[in-house]
Tab-separated table of C-alpha atoms in Angstrom:
chain	number	residue	atom	x	y	z
A	1	UNK	CA	15.265	-78.977	46.675
A	2	UNK	CA	14.794	-80.847	44.184
A	3	UNK	CA	12.119	-79.846	41.178
A	4	UNK	CA	10.344	-81.813	38.252
A	5	UNK	CA	8.675	-79.639	35.745
A	6	UNK	CA	6.643	-82.460	33.291
A	7	UNK	CA	4.100	-82.874	30.930
A	8	UNK	CA	1.981	-85.586	30.804
A	9	UNK	CA	4.403	-88.010	31.134
A	10	UNK	CA	7.584	-86.773	30.176
A	11	UNK	CA	10.066	-84.991	32.058
A	12	UNK	CA	10.884	-82.026	30.909
A	13	UNK	CA	12.176	-79.785	33.438
A	14	UNK	CA	14.725	-80.560	36.646
A	15	UNK	CA	16.038	-77.726	38.813
A	16	UNK	CA	17.373	-78.382	41.830
A	17	UNK	CA	16.682	-75.070	44.325
A	18	UNK	CA	18.241	-74.048	48.120
A	19	UNK	CA	15.717	-72.608	50.215
A	20	UNK	CA	17.507	-69.744	52.194
A	21	UNK	CA	16.421	-67.572	54.885
A	22	UNK	CA	16.023	-65.135	52.407
A	23	UNK	CA	16.382	-66.069	49.155
A	24	UNK	CA	15.456	-69.322	46.709
A	25	UNK	CA	19.153	-70.208	45.545
A	26	UNK	CA	19.039	-71.949	42.137
A	27	UNK	CA	22.041	-73.814	42.278
A	28	UNK	CA	21.010	-75.521	38.722
A	29	UNK	CA	18.337	-76.894	35.903
A	30	UNK	CA	18.694	-78.331	33.444
A	31	UNK	CA	16.088	-79.683	30.788
A	32	UNK	CA	14.821	-81.989	27.607
A	33	UNK	CA	17.924	-80.898	24.742
A	34	UNK	CA	15.023	-82.186	22.134
A	35	UNK	CA	13.482	-78.923	22.340
A	36	UNK	CA	15.481	-76.089	22.690
A	37	UNK	CA	13.309	-73.505	21.190
A	38	UNK	CA	10.976	-74.236	24.495
A	39	UNK	CA	12.768	-71.600	27.063
A	40	UNK	CA	12.772	-73.828	29.999
A	41	UNK	CA	14.776	-71.905	31.676
A	42	UNK	CA	13.272	-68.174	31.069
A	43	UNK	CA	9.524	-70.889	32.423
A	44	UNK	CA	12.128	-72.646	35.596
A	45	UNK	CA	13.157	-68.810	36.566
A	46	UNK	CA	9.143	-67.413	36.243
A	47	UNK	CA	8.679	-69.810	38.561
A	48	UNK	CA	10.719	-69.888	40.934
A	49	UNK	CA	10.454	-65.869	41.568
A	50	UNK	CA	6.706	-66.362	42.148
A	51	UNK	CA	7.594	-69.478	44.736
A	52	UNK	CA	10.236	-66.129	46.445
A	53	UNK	CA	6.466	-64.278	46.037
A	54	UNK	CA	4.629	-67.370	47.913
A	55	UNK	CA	7.551	-67.763	50.455
A	56	UNK	CA	7.883	-63.953	51.534
A	57	UNK	CA	11.695	-64.301	50.180
A	58	UNK	CA	13.590	-60.632	48.971
A	59	UNK	CA	15.945	-62.654	47.010
A	60	UNK	CA	16.665	-64.880	43.585
A	61	UNK	CA	20.326	-66.450	43.319
A	62	UNK	CA	19.831	-67.380	39.532
A	63	UNK	CA	23.734	-68.293	40.258
A	64	UNK	CA	26.427	-69.312	37.612
A	65	UNK	CA	25.799	-66.775	34.542
A	66	UNK	CA	28.833	-66.664	31.885
A	67	UNK	CA	28.614	-63.294	29.249
A	68	UNK	CA	29.256	-65.208	26.076
A	69	UNK	CA	27.525	-68.211	27.210
A	70	UNK	CA	24.799	-68.612	24.495
A	71	UNK	CA	22.983	-71.221	27.012
A	72	UNK	CA	23.126	-68.705	29.705
A	73	UNK	CA	22.391	-65.553	27.618
A	74	UNK	CA	18.862	-66.090	29.220
A	75	UNK	CA	19.383	-65.090	32.088
A	76	UNK	CA	19.744	-61.536	31.391
A	77	UNK	CA	16.513	-61.119	31.129
A	78	UNK	CA	15.398	-60.405	33.956
A	79	UNK	CA	16.567	-57.301	36.051
A	80	UNK	CA	17.375	-55.912	38.381
A	81	UNK	CA	20.938	-58.048	38.602
A	82	UNK	CA	23.592	-58.021	40.364
A	83	UNK	CA	26.664	-59.844	40.674
A	84	UNK	CA	29.106	-60.669	43.663
A	85	UNK	CA	32.690	-59.259	43.582
A	86	UNK	CA	35.613	-58.752	45.964
A	87	UNK	CA	32.471	-59.838	49.099
A	88	UNK	CA	30.020	-57.338	47.023
A	89	UNK	CA	27.188	-57.103	45.332
A	90	UNK	CA	26.583	-54.699	42.445
A	91	UNK	CA	24.881	-53.363	39.144
A	92	UNK	CA	25.485	-55.056	36.389
A	93	UNK	CA	25.701	-53.751	33.469
A	94	UNK	CA	25.307	-55.459	29.517
């Protein structure tokens, strides 16, 4: 699915998500670079969590996370956080 978030006529966020049997998978999200302090990444994750609840899904996959990437730092605020390593999901500790 391609989901758009707007403020009035202004496009602010586009989120590409896959709907799986038990989860949503956040494939890619991009947002208005002229408003870097708007916390659009966090807003999108909160929206996706609510979508999981409404659809009765048990998981939300946030996609790739690079520990040293400032642009991806917001993802680490959501718990529990797990990583797929060697084919197994493991709790991820910072």
